[in-house]
Amino acid sequence: MTALERPLPGRSLPARPRPAGPQAAPAAELVSVERPMLGGRVGIHLRSDSPDHQSTARTGSRILDRVEAWAGRLTRFDPRSELSRLNASPARSMAIGPTLAAVLDWARAAETATDGIVDVALLEQRLAAERGEASPLLAYRHWSLARGARGTIVHRTPGLRFDIDGLAKGWLADRAVSLLAGFPIAVVDADGDVAVGLDPGADLWLGVADPESPAMNLSVLRLANDSATREAYGVATSGVSVHRWGSGARARHHLID
C-alpha cells in the first residue's frame, strides 16, 4: 500500500495525504475518498482551488463509481465478470466488450515494450503460487485480438486463461486520473498502483508504507512538475506481506517469482 504525505524530519510520517513544498496548503484542502475494491482499497485524493470540499468529495465519489464499474468487468474474483466468463469459456474465440478489449490491448503493448516481462496469460502459474504449489511448466500459449465493426474477438490457445489483476489496476488508475484534470493535484491509488496528475508548479511527496509498521515508510518519493503543462506520473508497488495467506511454512502469497 502507499500513502501520500509531506515528510516531517524526526517524526513518523503522517498517514493523511499532504501536498509538498514550502507553500503547501493545509492537509484539509486535500480531499480523500476511498472504497473497498479489487481485493483491497481504491482511494482518490484531490486538491482543489475551491473551498467547497463537499463538492470535491462528490466528484471523487463519482469517479470511484466509474472505476468500480470498470473493475466489475475486469475482476477474476466475481464469476459474473466479463473476464471470468472469458476464462470459463472453452471456446478458442470469443467476443468481448470494449473495456476488457482496451485492457488486453494495453497488455499486449506492455508485453512488447518489456520484451515479454509483462504477461497476462499466466493465470495457472498465479493460482499455483497462491496454493503454495510449484508452478506448472509453461506450455505453448498464444492469444490475439481481432477488431472489427461489430466489436473485438479474442483468439487464444485452448485452455488459456488471463490474469490481468495488476495491469488492470494500473489501467484503472490511469483512466481515472485522466478524468480529474481539473484539479491541481489528483491521485488515484488502486491498491498500490498509483497514478498522479500534477499541474505546472505542483509537487507532492509519495511514501511507500511499511506493511509491518504502517505509520512508517520504506521509501519516500518527491514528484514535482517543473514543466509548463500538466504532467502524469505512475508508481507501482508490490510485495509478499499484504496479499498473503496462512503463516509459517504454509504461508502463501500472490507473487510467482
mmCIF file of C-alpha atoms in Angstrom, residues 70-257:
data_model
loop_
_atom_site.group_PDB
_atom_site.id
_atom_site.type_symbol
_atom_site.label_atom_id
_atom_site.label_comp_id
_atom_site.label_asym_id
_atom_site.label_seq_id
_atom_site.Cartn_x
_atom_site.Cartn_y
_atom_site.Cartn_z
ATOM 1 C CA TRP A 70 -14.812 -0.908 -14.891
ATOM 2 C CA ALA A 71 -13.367 -3.143 -12.166
ATOM 3 C CA GLY A 72 -16.566 -5.202 -12.134
ATOM 4 C CA ARG A 73 -15.874 -6.216 -15.727
ATOM 5 C CA LEU A 74 -12.185 -6.969 -15.155
ATOM 6 C CA THR A 75 -12.004 -8.850 -11.848
ATOM 7 C CA ARG A 76 -11.383 -12.593 -11.745
ATOM 8 C CA PHE A 77 -12.918 -12.855 -8.270
ATOM 9 C CA ASP A 78 -16.515 -12.464 -9.481
ATOM 10 C CA PRO A 79 -17.844 -15.265 -11.713
ATOM 11 C CA ARG A 80 -20.237 -12.768 -13.300
ATOM 12 C CA SER A 81 -17.446 -10.512 -14.606
ATOM 13 C CA GLU A 82 -16.583 -10.444 -18.269
ATOM 14 C CA LEU A 83 -13.064 -11.668 -17.542
ATOM 15 C CA SER A 84 -14.402 -14.623 -15.531
ATOM 16 C CA ARG A 85 -16.773 -15.561 -18.328
ATOM 17 C CA LEU A 86 -13.911 -15.417 -20.821
ATOM 18 C CA ASN A 87 -11.710 -17.583 -18.587
ATOM 19 C CA ALA A 88 -14.514 -20.089 -18.007
ATOM 20 C CA SER A 89 -15.322 -20.498 -21.689
ATOM 21 C CA PRO A 90 -13.642 -23.378 -23.586
ATOM 22 C CA ALA A 91 -14.082 -21.513 -26.877
ATOM 23 C CA ARG A 92 -10.967 -20.718 -28.887
ATOM 24 C CA SER A 93 -12.537 -17.427 -29.993
ATOM 25 C CA MET A 94 -14.905 -15.197 -28.035
ATOM 26 C CA ALA A 95 -16.364 -11.716 -28.417
ATOM 27 C CA ILE A 96 -15.537 -9.268 -25.622
ATOM 28 C CA GLY A 97 -16.665 -5.782 -24.665
ATOM 29 C CA PRO A 98 -14.751 -2.528 -25.120
ATOM 30 C CA THR A 99 -13.372 -2.251 -21.558
ATOM 31 C CA LEU A 100 -11.797 -5.712 -21.490
ATOM 32 C CA ALA A 101 -10.629 -5.228 -25.082
ATOM 33 C CA ALA A 102 -8.905 -1.962 -24.128
ATOM 34 C CA VAL A 103 -7.112 -3.588 -21.181
ATOM 35 C CA LEU A 104 -5.968 -6.599 -23.237
ATOM 36 C CA ASP A 105 -4.800 -4.252 -25.981
ATOM 37 C CA TRP A 106 -2.815 -2.327 -23.357
ATOM 38 C CA ALA A 107 -1.440 -5.626 -22.040
ATOM 39 C CA ARG A 108 -0.170 -6.537 -25.494
ATOM 40 C CA ALA A 109 1.555 -3.170 -25.825
ATOM 41 C CA ALA A 110 3.144 -3.620 -22.377
ATOM 42 C CA GLU A 111 4.314 -7.115 -23.303
ATOM 43 C CA THR A 112 6.013 -5.748 -26.413
ATOM 44 C CA ALA A 113 7.571 -2.813 -24.564
ATOM 45 C CA THR A 114 9.033 -5.081 -21.847
ATOM 46 C CA ASP A 115 10.219 -7.933 -24.089
ATOM 47 C CA GLY A 116 7.697 -10.288 -22.527
ATOM 48 C CA ILE A 117 8.177 -9.424 -18.849
ATOM 49 C CA VAL A 118 4.536 -8.330 -18.735
ATOM 50 C CA ASP A 119 2.479 -11.449 -19.439
ATOM 51 C CA VAL A 120 -1.245 -11.615 -18.683
ATOM 52 C CA ALA A 121 -1.602 -15.263 -19.732
ATOM 53 C CA LEU A 122 -0.136 -16.741 -16.534
ATOM 54 C CA LEU A 123 -3.268 -17.436 -14.510
ATOM 55 C CA GLU A 124 -2.406 -21.108 -13.958
ATOM 56 C CA GLN A 125 1.005 -20.142 -12.548
ATOM 57 C CA ARG A 126 -0.571 -17.446 -10.366
ATOM 58 C CA LEU A 127 -3.123 -19.864 -8.910
ATOM 59 C CA ALA A 128 -0.400 -22.447 -8.227
ATOM 60 C CA ALA A 129 1.589 -19.818 -6.329
ATOM 61 C CA GLU A 130 -1.458 -18.924 -4.228
ATOM 62 C CA ARG A 131 -1.936 -22.619 -3.370
ATOM 63 C CA GLY A 132 1.734 -22.949 -2.437
ATOM 64 C CA GLU A 133 2.387 -25.391 -5.281
ATOM 65 C CA ALA A 134 5.173 -25.474 -7.852
ATOM 66 C CA SER A 135 4.290 -23.523 -10.970
ATOM 67 C CA PRO A 136 3.205 -25.729 -13.875
ATOM 68 C CA LEU A 137 5.549 -25.845 -16.842
ATOM 69 C CA LEU A 138 4.837 -23.194 -19.436
ATOM 70 C CA ALA A 139 3.180 -24.713 -22.470
ATOM 71 C CA TYR A 140 2.775 -23.005 -25.814
ATOM 72 C CA ARG A 141 0.439 -20.085 -25.272
ATOM 73 C CA HIS A 142 -0.820 -17.684 -27.887
ATOM 74 C CA TRP A 143 -3.550 -15.089 -27.956
ATOM 75 C CA SER A 144 -4.511 -12.190 -30.176
ATOM 76 C CA LEU A 145 -7.234 -9.590 -30.645
ATOM 77 C CA ALA A 146 -9.197 -9.092 -33.841
ATOM 78 C CA ARG A 147 -11.052 -5.789 -34.021
ATOM 79 C CA GLY A 148 -13.968 -5.300 -36.370
ATOM 80 C CA ALA A 149 -17.014 -3.141 -36.993
ATOM 81 C CA ARG A 150 -19.075 -5.332 -34.651
ATOM 82 C CA GLY A 151 -16.593 -5.472 -31.795
ATOM 83 C CA THR A 152 -13.481 -7.340 -30.666
ATOM 84 C CA ILE A 153 -12.761 -11.069 -30.773
ATOM 85 C CA VAL A 154 -10.163 -12.806 -28.593
ATOM 86 C CA HIS A 155 -8.412 -15.732 -30.293
ATOM 87 C CA ARG A 156 -6.349 -17.987 -27.995
ATOM 88 C CA THR A 157 -4.762 -21.356 -27.459
ATOM 89 C CA PRO A 158 -7.367 -23.764 -25.997
ATOM 90 C CA GLY A 159 -7.381 -23.578 -22.204
ATOM 91 C CA LEU A 160 -5.515 -20.265 -21.988
ATOM 92 C CA ARG A 161 -6.813 -18.075 -19.173
ATOM 93 C CA PHE A 162 -5.958 -14.476 -18.336
ATOM 94 C CA ASP A 163 -4.740 -12.887 -15.090
ATOM 95 C CA ILE A 164 -4.890 -9.112 -15.512
ATOM 96 C CA ASP A 165 -5.160 -8.011 -11.865
ATOM 97 C CA GLY A 166 -2.050 -5.841 -11.547
ATOM 98 C CA LEU A 167 -2.185 -4.467 -15.063
ATOM 99 C CA ALA A 168 -5.908 -3.727 -14.755
ATOM 100 C CA LYS A 169 -5.295 -1.735 -11.566
ATOM 101 C CA GLY A 170 -2.751 0.433 -13.353
ATOM 102 C CA TRP A 171 -5.109 0.877 -16.311
ATOM 103 C CA LEU A 172 -7.949 1.864 -13.993
ATOM 104 C CA ALA A 173 -5.766 4.352 -12.098
ATOM 105 C CA ASP A 174 -4.523 5.949 -15.328
ATOM 106 C CA ARG A 175 -8.021 6.294 -16.756
ATOM 107 C CA ALA A 176 -9.418 7.678 -13.521
ATOM 108 C CA VAL A 177 -6.701 10.302 -13.062
ATOM 109 C CA SER A 178 -7.234 11.465 -16.663
ATOM 110 C CA LEU A 179 -10.822 12.341 -15.688
ATOM 111 C CA LEU A 180 -9.566 14.562 -12.851
ATOM 112 C CA ALA A 181 -7.575 17.065 -14.912
ATOM 113 C CA GLY A 182 -9.486 19.956 -13.371
ATOM 114 C CA PHE A 183 -7.707 19.503 -10.034
ATOM 115 C CA PRO A 184 -4.178 20.886 -9.446
ATOM 116 C CA ILE A 185 -3.256 17.637 -7.692
ATOM 117 C CA ALA A 186 -5.101 14.393 -8.427
ATOM 118 C CA VAL A 187 -4.029 10.988 -7.148
ATOM 119 C CA VAL A 188 -5.656 7.604 -7.727
ATOM 120 C CA ASP A 189 -4.268 4.769 -5.594
ATOM 121 C CA ALA A 190 -5.598 1.457 -6.942
ATOM 122 C CA ASP A 191 -4.414 -0.802 -4.119
ATOM 123 C CA GLY A 192 -0.746 0.080 -4.601
ATOM 124 C CA ASP A 193 -0.788 1.047 -8.286
ATOM 125 C CA VAL A 194 -0.768 4.836 -8.209
ATOM 126 C CA ALA A 195 -1.451 7.406 -10.921
ATOM 127 C CA VAL A 196 -0.754 11.097 -10.238
ATOM 128 C CA GLY A 197 -1.681 14.218 -12.196
ATOM 129 C CA LEU A 198 0.087 17.490 -11.323
ATOM 130 C CA ASP A 199 -0.484 20.972 -12.673
ATOM 131 C CA PRO A 200 2.571 23.124 -13.520
ATOM 132 C CA GLY A 201 4.387 24.102 -10.323
ATOM 133 C CA ALA A 202 2.690 21.441 -8.193
ATOM 134 C CA ASP A 203 4.688 18.911 -6.231
ATOM 135 C CA LEU A 204 3.872 16.029 -3.945
ATOM 136 C CA TRP A 205 5.602 13.602 -1.600
ATOM 137 C CA LEU A 206 4.594 9.978 -2.003
ATOM 138 C CA GLY A 207 5.508 7.482 0.690
ATOM 139 C CA VAL A 208 5.594 3.704 0.311
ATOM 140 C CA ALA A 209 4.192 2.427 3.606
ATOM 141 C CA ASP A 210 5.961 -0.294 5.562
ATOM 142 C CA PRO A 211 3.421 -3.179 5.692
ATOM 143 C CA GLU A 212 4.774 -4.246 9.088
ATOM 144 C CA SER A 213 4.553 -0.724 10.519
ATOM 145 C CA PRO A 214 2.006 1.341 8.552
ATOM 146 C CA ALA A 215 2.911 4.565 10.368
ATOM 147 C CA MET A 216 6.394 4.400 8.815
ATOM 148 C CA ASN A 217 7.607 4.352 5.233
ATOM 149 C CA LEU A 218 10.044 2.157 3.366
ATOM 150 C CA SER A 219 10.744 4.944 0.893
ATOM 151 C CA VAL A 220 9.588 8.454 0.076
ATOM 152 C CA LEU A 221 9.450 9.886 -3.432
ATOM 153 C CA ARG A 222 9.061 13.516 -4.444
ATOM 154 C CA LEU A 223 7.072 14.169 -7.606
ATOM 155 C CA ALA A 224 7.431 17.711 -8.952
ATOM 156 C CA ASN A 225 6.103 19.219 -12.153
ATOM 157 C CA ASP A 226 8.530 21.878 -13.339
ATOM 158 C CA SER A 227 7.125 21.976 -16.870
ATOM 159 C CA ALA A 228 4.642 24.393 -18.403
ATOM 160 C CA THR A 229 1.956 21.731 -18.916
ATOM 161 C CA ARG A 230 0.156 19.218 -16.735
ATOM 162 C CA GLU A 231 2.132 16.008 -16.239
ATOM 163 C CA ALA A 232 1.159 12.471 -15.290
ATOM 164 C CA TYR A 233 3.209 10.111 -13.110
ATOM 165 C CA GLY A 234 2.890 6.482 -12.065
ATOM 166 C CA VAL A 235 4.252 4.426 -9.179
ATOM 167 C CA ALA A 236 3.631 0.686 -8.735
ATOM 168 C CA THR A 237 4.302 -1.283 -5.565
ATOM 169 C CA SER A 238 4.093 -4.957 -4.694
ATOM 170 C CA GLY A 239 5.354 -7.420 -2.119
ATOM 171 C CA VAL A 240 4.647 -10.599 -0.198
ATOM 172 C CA SER A 241 3.456 -9.041 3.069
ATOM 173 C CA VAL A 242 -0.047 -7.758 2.265
ATOM 174 C CA HIS A 243 -1.789 -10.174 -0.097
ATOM 175 C CA ARG A 244 -0.754 -13.182 1.931
ATOM 176 C CA TRP A 245 -2.497 -16.273 3.320
ATOM 177 C CA GLY A 246 -1.533 -18.697 6.093
ATOM 178 C CA SER A 247 1.521 -18.473 8.333
ATOM 179 C CA GLY A 248 4.924 -20.011 8.899
ATOM 180 C CA ALA A 249 5.996 -22.670 6.418
ATOM 181 C CA ARG A 250 2.466 -22.756 4.968
ATOM 182 C CA ALA A 251 2.346 -19.042 4.181
ATOM 183 C CA ARG A 252 1.406 -18.235 0.607
ATOM 184 C CA HIS A 253 1.302 -15.029 -1.408
ATOM 185 C CA HIS A 254 0.307 -13.825 -4.851
ATOM 186 C CA LEU A 255 3.767 -13.398 -6.421
ATOM 187 C CA ILE A 256 5.080 -16.130 -8.689
ATOM 188 C CA ASP A 257 8.724 -15.017 -8.569
#
